[in-house]
XYZ file of C-alpha atoms in Angstrom:
567
model
C -4.459 -17.470 18.354
C -1.102 -19.228 17.934
C -0.894 -18.094 14.316
C -1.620 -14.480 15.286
C 1.028 -14.415 18.016
C 3.602 -16.105 15.771
C 2.912 -13.643 12.959
C 3.339 -10.574 15.182
C 6.406 -11.972 16.940
C 8.094 -12.690 13.612
C 7.121 -9.283 12.224
C 8.586 -7.445 15.213
C 11.602 -9.731 15.592
C 12.589 -9.358 11.940
C 11.255 -5.826 11.458
C 13.458 -4.268 14.148
C 16.864 -5.176 12.629
C 15.524 -4.529 9.127
C 14.422 -1.065 10.231
C 17.865 -0.278 11.619
C 19.459 -1.455 8.368
C 16.985 0.558 6.285
C 17.741 3.717 8.282
C 21.427 3.264 7.531
C 20.714 2.738 3.832
C 18.504 5.836 3.578
C 20.966 8.061 5.462
C 23.455 7.548 2.628
C 27.186 7.304 3.107
C 29.051 4.067 3.887
C 26.835 1.016 4.317
C 27.187 -2.769 4.366
C 28.151 -4.441 1.069
C 29.280 -1.196 -0.601
C 31.742 -3.228 -2.666
C 28.805 -5.085 -4.224
C 26.264 -2.303 -4.610
C 28.271 0.851 -5.348
C 29.410 -0.164 -8.879
C 25.824 -0.979 -9.861
C 24.531 2.265 -8.339
C 27.137 4.356 -10.163
C 26.206 2.713 -13.465
C 22.535 3.509 -12.870
C 23.320 7.131 -11.977
C 25.183 7.486 -15.281
C 22.214 6.085 -17.184
C 19.817 8.413 -15.332
C 22.239 11.360 -15.637
C 21.811 11.907 -11.893
C 24.235 13.289 -9.312
C 23.443 11.524 -6.012
C 25.258 14.186 -3.982
C 23.137 17.023 -5.378
C 20.239 17.833 -3.070
C 16.702 18.709 -4.048
C 14.091 21.037 -2.617
C 10.629 19.588 -2.047
C 9.574 20.929 -5.439
C 12.519 19.312 -7.190
C 11.917 16.050 -5.346
C 8.210 16.038 -6.259
C 9.021 16.851 -9.887
C 11.486 13.953 -10.143
C 8.911 11.644 -8.540
C 6.191 12.724 -10.985
C 8.413 12.490 -14.084
C 9.685 9.019 -13.186
C 6.120 7.800 -12.716
C 5.019 9.312 -16.025
C 7.905 7.768 -17.980
C 7.517 4.303 -16.490
C 3.737 4.414 -16.804
C 3.728 5.179 -20.532
C 6.199 2.370 -21.273
C 4.175 -0.215 -19.333
C 0.853 0.934 -20.860
C 2.250 0.453 -24.362
C 3.648 -2.954 -23.396
C 0.243 -4.205 -22.234
C -1.377 -3.119 -25.514
C 1.297 -4.799 -27.667
C 2.099 -7.952 -25.662
C 0.755 -10.324 -28.337
C 3.673 -9.478 -30.620
C 6.358 -9.409 -27.930
C 8.565 -12.311 -26.717
C 7.846 -14.616 -23.764
C 4.240 -15.310 -24.692
C 4.147 -19.125 -24.981
C 0.386 -19.294 -24.414
C -0.400 -16.826 -27.237
C -2.231 -14.324 -25.021
C -3.724 -11.355 -26.991
C -3.266 -7.629 -26.286
C -5.203 -5.936 -23.512
C -7.952 -3.518 -24.520
C -6.737 0.091 -24.138
C -8.907 0.934 -21.116
C -8.053 -2.303 -19.305
C -4.375 -1.675 -20.092
C -4.690 1.891 -18.764
C -6.379 0.799 -15.544
C -3.841 -1.982 -15.022
C -0.921 0.380 -15.595
C -2.286 3.040 -13.224
C -3.182 0.385 -10.668
C 0.344 -1.035 -10.511
C 1.997 2.383 -10.913
C 0.159 3.577 -7.808
C 1.313 0.520 -5.825
C -2.319 -0.657 -5.656
C -2.572 -3.719 -7.922
C -6.336 -3.567 -8.260
C -7.068 -6.154 -10.950
C -9.867 -5.907 -13.502
C -8.297 -8.792 -15.411
C -7.253 -12.381 -14.691
C -3.474 -12.545 -14.750
C -2.888 -16.083 -15.909
C -5.332 -15.659 -18.828
C -4.782 -12.067 -19.994
C -1.102 -11.229 -19.457
C 1.952 -12.756 -21.110
C 5.004 -13.874 -19.170
C 6.817 -10.726 -20.331
C 4.004 -8.449 -19.171
C 3.906 -10.180 -15.800
C 7.698 -10.189 -15.337
C 8.548 -6.710 -16.648
C 5.373 -4.629 -16.464
C 3.823 -6.069 -13.322
C 6.756 -7.270 -11.213
C 8.912 -4.328 -12.321
C 6.338 -1.883 -10.963
C 5.801 -4.027 -7.868
C 9.486 -3.660 -7.002
C 10.061 -0.006 -7.931
C 6.839 1.795 -6.940
C 7.022 0.863 -3.226
C 10.553 2.265 -3.132
C 9.334 5.461 -4.802
C 6.819 5.869 -1.988
C 9.467 5.072 0.620
C 11.806 7.685 -0.890
C 9.119 10.395 -0.674
C 8.364 9.444 2.948
C 12.068 9.650 3.873
C 12.341 13.072 2.204
C 9.303 14.191 4.220
C 10.986 13.079 7.448
C 14.108 15.046 6.506
C 11.985 18.160 6.083
C 10.121 17.698 9.360
C 13.173 17.061 11.500
C 16.349 18.297 9.849
C 17.265 19.002 6.252
C 20.156 16.966 4.898
C 22.368 19.999 4.232
C 22.349 23.785 4.225
C 21.079 25.308 0.985
C 24.464 26.808 0.113
C 26.057 23.357 -0.163
C 23.205 21.619 -1.944
C 23.019 23.625 -5.134
C 19.409 24.703 -4.507
C 18.864 28.139 -6.037
C 16.201 29.390 -3.623
C 17.890 30.014 -0.270
C 14.529 29.679 1.480
C 14.292 26.021 0.450
C 16.027 23.162 2.191
C 17.762 20.071 0.902
C 15.479 17.040 1.349
C 17.832 14.585 -0.346
C 18.192 13.243 -3.864
C 15.235 11.303 -5.263
C 17.261 9.172 -7.666
C 19.755 8.159 -4.990
C 17.010 7.332 -2.482
C 15.071 5.121 -4.904
C 18.203 3.424 -6.236
C 19.666 2.624 -2.816
C 16.364 1.387 -1.394
C 15.677 -0.821 -4.411
C 19.121 -2.395 -4.756
C 20.112 -2.710 -1.115
C 16.748 -3.477 0.500
C 13.863 -4.502 -1.751
C 15.607 -6.780 -4.248
C 17.515 -8.886 -1.662
C 14.300 -9.399 0.326
C 12.393 -10.370 -2.829
C 15.115 -12.870 -3.730
C 14.916 -14.461 -0.269
C 11.095 -14.618 -0.275
C 11.041 -16.016 -3.805
C 13.419 -18.820 -2.795
C 11.302 -19.629 0.279
C 8.094 -19.790 -1.775
C 9.711 -21.901 -4.498
C 10.858 -24.265 -1.744
C 7.212 -24.555 -0.690
C 6.082 -25.466 -4.207
C 5.110 -22.162 -5.843
C 5.954 -22.445 -9.590
C 8.994 -20.662 -11.005
C 9.353 -21.546 -14.708
C 9.356 -19.918 -18.142
C 7.835 -22.962 -19.826
C 4.222 -23.028 -20.932
C 1.738 -24.794 -18.696
C 0.889 -28.465 -19.297
C -2.366 -29.704 -20.809
C -4.046 -32.534 -18.883
C -7.243 -34.544 -18.926
C -9.761 -33.581 -16.211
C -10.170 -36.050 -13.337
C -13.944 -36.062 -13.771
C -14.425 -37.900 -17.067
C -18.139 -37.000 -17.111
C -17.378 -33.273 -17.265
C -18.014 -31.595 -20.597
C -14.319 -30.789 -20.912
C -11.846 -32.993 -22.763
C -8.663 -31.252 -21.644
C -7.542 -28.492 -19.324
C -4.464 -26.255 -19.550
C -2.698 -25.615 -16.228
C -1.261 -22.058 -16.208
C 2.246 -21.856 -14.782
C 5.069 -19.300 -15.106
C 7.567 -17.448 -12.890
C 4.972 -17.196 -10.130
C 7.116 -17.172 -6.957
C 9.117 -13.987 -7.845
C 5.871 -12.127 -8.445
C 4.284 -13.383 -5.228
C 7.382 -12.323 -3.293
C 7.206 -8.800 -4.749
C 3.438 -8.524 -4.322
C 3.605 -9.379 -0.612
C 6.749 -7.503 0.415
C 5.978 -4.327 -1.535
C 2.400 -3.918 -0.239
C 1.273 -4.638 -3.788
C -1.205 -7.516 -3.761
C -1.837 -8.307 -7.431
C -1.471 -12.046 -7.888
C -0.319 -14.134 -10.847
C -3.682 -15.920 -10.766
C -7.083 -14.252 -10.693
C -8.125 -15.722 -7.310
C -4.740 -14.632 -5.913
C -3.345 -16.557 -2.929
C -6.517 -18.614 -2.640
C -5.086 -20.676 -5.536
C -3.103 -23.704 -4.394
C -0.360 -23.037 -6.954
C 0.198 -19.545 -5.538
C -0.152 -20.551 -1.882
C 0.270 -24.331 -1.551
C 1.034 -24.998 2.139
C 0.349 -23.676 5.656
C 3.971 -22.503 5.798
C 3.688 -20.632 2.498
C 0.533 -19.023 3.910
C 2.483 -17.798 6.962
C 5.421 -16.634 4.823
C 3.099 -14.631 2.586
C 1.236 -13.070 5.523
C 4.557 -12.145 7.127
C 5.587 -10.547 3.838
C 2.499 -8.305 3.969
C 3.401 -6.645 7.254
C 7.200 -6.994 7.445
C 8.374 -3.855 5.606
C 5.678 -1.538 7.080
C 6.759 -2.684 10.561
C 10.432 -2.214 9.601
C 9.659 1.356 8.496
C 8.294 2.195 11.951
C 11.615 1.030 13.427
C 13.487 3.008 10.754
C 12.033 6.380 11.769
C 13.737 6.829 15.146
C 17.316 6.074 14.022
C 16.821 8.069 10.810
C 15.710 11.286 12.511
C 17.504 10.824 15.846
C 14.369 10.515 18.011
C 14.090 6.999 19.389
C 10.977 7.761 21.423
C 9.138 8.682 18.239
C 9.506 5.082 17.071
C 7.873 3.887 20.303
C 4.899 6.238 19.809
C 4.571 5.358 16.128
C 4.826 1.603 16.666
C 2.606 1.608 19.757
C -0.171 3.565 18.041
C -0.147 1.342 14.963
C -0.005 -1.827 17.074
C -3.001 -0.690 19.144
C -5.098 -0.056 16.027
C -3.889 -3.301 14.456
C -4.802 -5.388 17.510
C -8.287 -3.858 17.628
C -8.871 -4.445 13.918
C -7.528 -8.007 13.959
C -9.573 -8.925 17.016
C -12.775 -7.589 15.460
C -12.148 -9.475 12.213
C -11.481 -12.766 13.997
C -14.556 -12.350 16.213
C -16.832 -11.406 13.333
C -15.798 -14.321 11.127
C -15.766 -17.007 13.829
C -18.094 -15.928 16.666
C -20.591 -13.277 15.494
C -24.269 -13.988 14.806
C -23.613 -14.586 11.105
C -20.513 -16.760 11.584
C -22.510 -20.007 11.620
C -24.206 -19.233 8.296
C -23.143 -21.857 5.742
C -22.858 -19.169 3.060
C -19.924 -17.622 4.947
C -17.784 -20.600 3.930
C -18.305 -19.762 0.260
C -15.107 -18.367 -1.215
C -12.867 -19.828 1.517
C -10.185 -22.454 1.139
C -11.088 -25.285 3.540
C -7.412 -26.234 3.744
C -6.645 -22.796 5.214
C -9.704 -22.423 7.439
C -11.747 -19.569 8.877
C -9.200 -18.094 11.281
C -6.403 -17.853 8.738
C -8.768 -16.294 6.202
C -9.953 -13.662 8.683
C -6.399 -12.923 9.832
C -5.234 -12.431 6.243
C -8.174 -10.103 5.478
C -7.230 -7.971 8.488
C -3.519 -7.821 7.619
C -4.017 -7.150 3.917
C -6.266 -4.147 4.588
C -4.281 -2.797 7.537
C -1.445 -2.635 5.000
C -2.051 -1.286 1.483
C -1.561 -4.795 0.186
C -4.861 -6.137 -1.062
C -3.798 -9.741 -1.674
C -6.314 -12.353 -0.525
C -6.419 -16.017 0.439
C -10.238 -15.968 0.566
C -12.887 -13.926 -1.218
C -13.802 -10.891 0.891
C -17.187 -10.697 -0.837
C -18.184 -13.979 0.840
C -17.038 -13.136 4.347
C -19.353 -12.146 7.171
C -20.724 -8.623 6.606
C -18.986 -7.177 9.648
C -15.655 -8.682 8.561
C -16.041 -6.829 5.291
C -16.922 -3.708 7.282
C -13.711 -3.990 9.316
C -11.742 -4.322 6.076
C -13.391 -1.132 4.790
C -12.554 0.741 7.998
C -8.933 -0.412 7.773
C -8.691 1.052 4.271
C -10.453 4.278 5.255
C -7.903 4.787 8.056
C -5.091 3.825 5.667
C -2.400 4.187 8.335
C -2.745 1.234 10.697
C 0.467 -0.125 9.228
C -0.071 1.370 5.814
C 1.766 0.742 2.608
C 5.492 1.098 1.999
C 6.079 4.825 2.411
C 2.514 5.973 1.790
C 1.332 4.550 5.126
C 3.905 6.654 6.950
C 2.831 9.688 4.906
C -0.791 9.201 5.964
C 0.284 8.792 9.580
C 2.189 12.088 9.343
C -1.018 13.749 8.134
C -2.875 12.478 11.207
C 0.064 13.533 13.387
C 0.012 17.098 12.037
C -3.771 17.347 12.407
C -3.591 16.052 15.971
C -0.926 18.615 16.833
C -3.038 21.371 15.288
C -6.185 20.352 17.181
C -4.306 19.864 20.458
C -2.813 23.333 20.073
C -6.249 24.854 19.542
C -7.665 23.043 22.590
C -4.859 24.313 24.819
C -4.903 27.854 23.428
C -1.361 27.707 22.007
C 0.027 28.128 18.525
C 0.350 24.594 17.167
C 3.915 23.529 16.541
C 5.643 20.252 15.756
C 9.246 19.750 16.892
C 9.720 23.498 17.284
C 8.197 24.560 13.933
C 4.859 26.351 13.906
C 1.953 24.886 11.937
C 0.261 27.854 10.298
C -2.434 28.606 7.722
C -0.634 27.325 4.568
C 0.065 23.949 6.155
C -3.471 23.632 7.533
C -5.002 24.400 4.130
C -2.977 21.605 2.564
C -4.034 19.215 5.325
C -7.689 20.183 4.830
C -7.328 19.429 1.125
C -6.261 15.857 1.863
C -8.949 15.271 4.489
C -11.748 16.502 2.203
C -10.452 14.702 -0.869
C -11.170 11.206 0.463
C -14.942 11.563 1.139
C -15.496 13.687 -1.977
C -13.896 11.086 -4.249
C -15.021 7.841 -2.586
C -18.597 8.863 -1.755
C -19.004 10.866 -4.958
C -18.080 8.008 -7.289
C -20.049 5.501 -5.183
C -23.188 7.673 -5.437
C -22.849 8.184 -9.195
C -22.259 4.478 -9.854
C -25.221 3.376 -7.739
C -27.462 6.019 -9.333
C -27.081 4.401 -12.764
C -27.748 0.639 -12.587
C -26.597 0.204 -16.189
C -22.998 0.938 -15.154
C -23.020 -0.531 -11.648
C -22.417 -4.172 -12.536
C -22.892 -5.474 -8.995
C -23.905 -9.106 -8.573
C -25.789 -8.658 -5.293
C -28.932 -6.659 -4.528
C -29.770 -4.416 -1.612
C -27.231 -3.580 1.105
C -24.528 -5.979 -0.027
C -24.681 -4.449 -3.489
C -23.940 -1.057 -1.932
C -20.988 -2.601 -0.093
C -19.577 -3.991 -3.341
C -19.436 -0.557 -4.975
C -18.291 1.317 -1.868
C -15.558 -1.270 -1.224
C -14.210 -0.983 -4.788
C -13.747 2.780 -4.635
C -12.488 2.695 -1.044
C -9.911 0.099 -2.040
C -8.855 2.134 -5.090
C -8.446 5.384 -3.120
C -6.585 3.615 -0.311
C -4.251 2.048 -2.908
C -5.175 -1.343 -1.476
C -6.474 -3.293 -4.456
C -8.645 -5.945 -2.797
C -12.278 -6.135 -3.814
C -15.695 -7.627 -3.262
C -15.443 -9.865 -6.311
C -18.586 -10.572 -8.261
C -18.553 -6.947 -9.356
C -18.575 -6.668 -13.161
C -15.651 -4.273 -13.222
C -14.064 -5.049 -16.626
C -16.018 -2.202 -18.285
C -15.104 1.216 -19.620
C -16.783 2.954 -16.664
C -15.099 0.899 -13.967
C -11.690 0.943 -15.653
C -11.622 4.691 -16.249
C -13.309 5.821 -13.022
C -11.112 3.578 -10.893
C -7.986 4.733 -12.756
C -8.841 8.303 -11.747
C -9.574 7.327 -8.138
C -6.321 5.357 -7.966
C -4.309 8.405 -9.047
C -6.160 10.752 -6.675
C -5.548 8.370 -3.780
C -1.817 7.989 -4.455
C -0.164 11.163 -5.652
C -1.728 13.868 -3.420
C -1.232 11.604 -0.375
C 2.505 11.447 -1.096
C 3.208 14.922 -2.472
C 1.106 17.094 -0.112
C 2.872 15.908 3.100
C 6.185 16.411 1.270
C 5.133 19.993 0.465
C 4.142 20.588 4.093
C 7.501 19.258 5.244
C 9.218 21.575 2.766
C 7.312 24.562 4.144
C 8.076 23.620 7.754
C 11.756 23.072 6.947
C 12.058 26.774 6.036
C 11.003 27.885 9.499
C 13.269 28.524 12.434
C 13.204 25.952 15.197
C 11.927 27.402 18.461
C 13.512 26.035 21.662
C 11.371 23.739 23.766
C 9.724 25.295 26.793
C 7.131 24.524 29.457
C 4.334 24.987 26.932
C 5.819 22.716 24.289
C 3.542 19.909 23.149
C 5.334 16.585 23.470
C 4.005 14.100 20.911
C 6.085 11.143 22.091
C 3.763 10.322 24.994
C 0.930 7.804 25.565
C -1.529 10.677 26.085
C -0.802 12.174 22.689
C -0.923 8.696 21.084
C -4.463 8.225 22.390
C -5.357 11.710 21.142
C -4.053 10.740 17.718
C -6.137 7.552 17.697
C -9.213 9.624 18.620
C -8.517 12.003 15.716
C -8.204 9.021 13.355
C -11.568 7.670 14.545
C -13.301 11.033 14.180
C -11.862 11.966 10.799
C -12.183 8.616 9.075
C -14.667 6.306 10.723
C -17.353 8.749 11.872
C -17.551 10.692 8.612
C -18.159 7.435 6.733
C -20.623 6.003 9.266
C -23.700 6.537 7.019
C -22.055 4.573 4.192
C -21.028 1.798 6.591
C -24.563 1.657 8.037
C -26.104 1.370 4.566
C -23.594 -1.304 3.599
C -22.079 -3.912 5.949
C -24.001 -3.026 9.114
C -27.409 -3.186 7.419
C -26.307 -6.366 5.638
C -25.436 -7.915 9.008
C -28.750 -6.881 10.588
C -30.681 -8.290 7.641
C -29.074 -11.710 8.120
C -29.628 -11.932 11.892
C -33.152 -10.566 12.243
């Protein structure tokens, strides 16, 4: 309990000032340390041939977002397939197979970091430092930029169309994509990563470019004469993976490895890194859009869902009927303990992080079920940017349903929500079950491609968890699944893309459509969303739209698994 309270107190205490600073950065204009950052920003704008003062419509913003992802993705994919001949490969690691390279690229491009490879054995230092860490730093800021542009469209465009250079007078200026990503990366993400990297190095996480040492095993009777200890610039990657809601570790077992997470303090620092920026973003919203009460509603709703999820995870792992089963300790680090493992599993799935300090496959069935529900909701704290986008989707749907129940035309902050916006929302809501359940059914229907290591209900959970994690851009998994195959690599790459890009671009399009509409003055019939009543309505909508529609899959998976063990 002490660890939980300390984690939340630190997240809120640090997240509040960080959110205020982030709002100032994303508003543009004068900001702290301009003398340091402005010269670097101007140099980058010249390289990108971008004018930071030139506004973009939602279409222009989405196009810039898509093109930047395409360009970066191709470069990283090629790097993974040619790493054997590139520098910084002291261990002589070979190239990745094309499908594994494709899945890895898409996974890190979508800010997911789902790993069908073992990092220390299959990626060179250059691939880890440039391909992996580069995407871990930039892709969260791409998502944040799209979320900020969406907020501008929902509340107030940055400028009138005549002054922004947008040709279509019906469109509104939602900001400049290149300026948003550049400012967020240089002024916010990189300084935080530098601080976290220094803290983790202080705690003993490796940070070296030398090859790992070769030592003799302690157990002389083992059929192994020598063992190579993989090292590398681990702490910078761990800092980026935690802060950017990434999750892909340097080592295959992630933060369960003592080299990646050596001490109780490093464990707390890494857990704080998971939730810090998502909490800061909730505090950013109010100052950015000029509605302080919206921050209270946003933070309160997320905190309520987080407390419920965390409590269920802790109870399931430590006090449920299956908690005393000796098999539950499999896959856990004894030095970290049950409570810390359960807390991490809750935090990493409430955020689109996916890093682990214990194997989720070995946890109590209901703990795994809570993790699945967290990812299905995908907006408890959510990832950097994309979590806020998903919350906006739930917000718009709640406003629409509340309007129907009260017999009024639904409107949000004075702008009516009409048929085009509702069709786009319906597309997002239907996409999740179609993709996740569809691929789960196909994979389970053909045992030759399933590759699960467990029979019966837990085997269903393994497959369902993998696709849920991919669509939620989380990246954690029920390991034991034989996922380094053509089917798993290619199917998950598709699910990863479908879970990332529509979830960011569709709310941006809705915001662009709403920004065109005139703002109606508030009256007696205006729906006020910044109230506890509406917050509870929103939570009810989240439960209905995400948890209830997946209840059959959850019953066939973790719930049936739990009942089998306790009967």
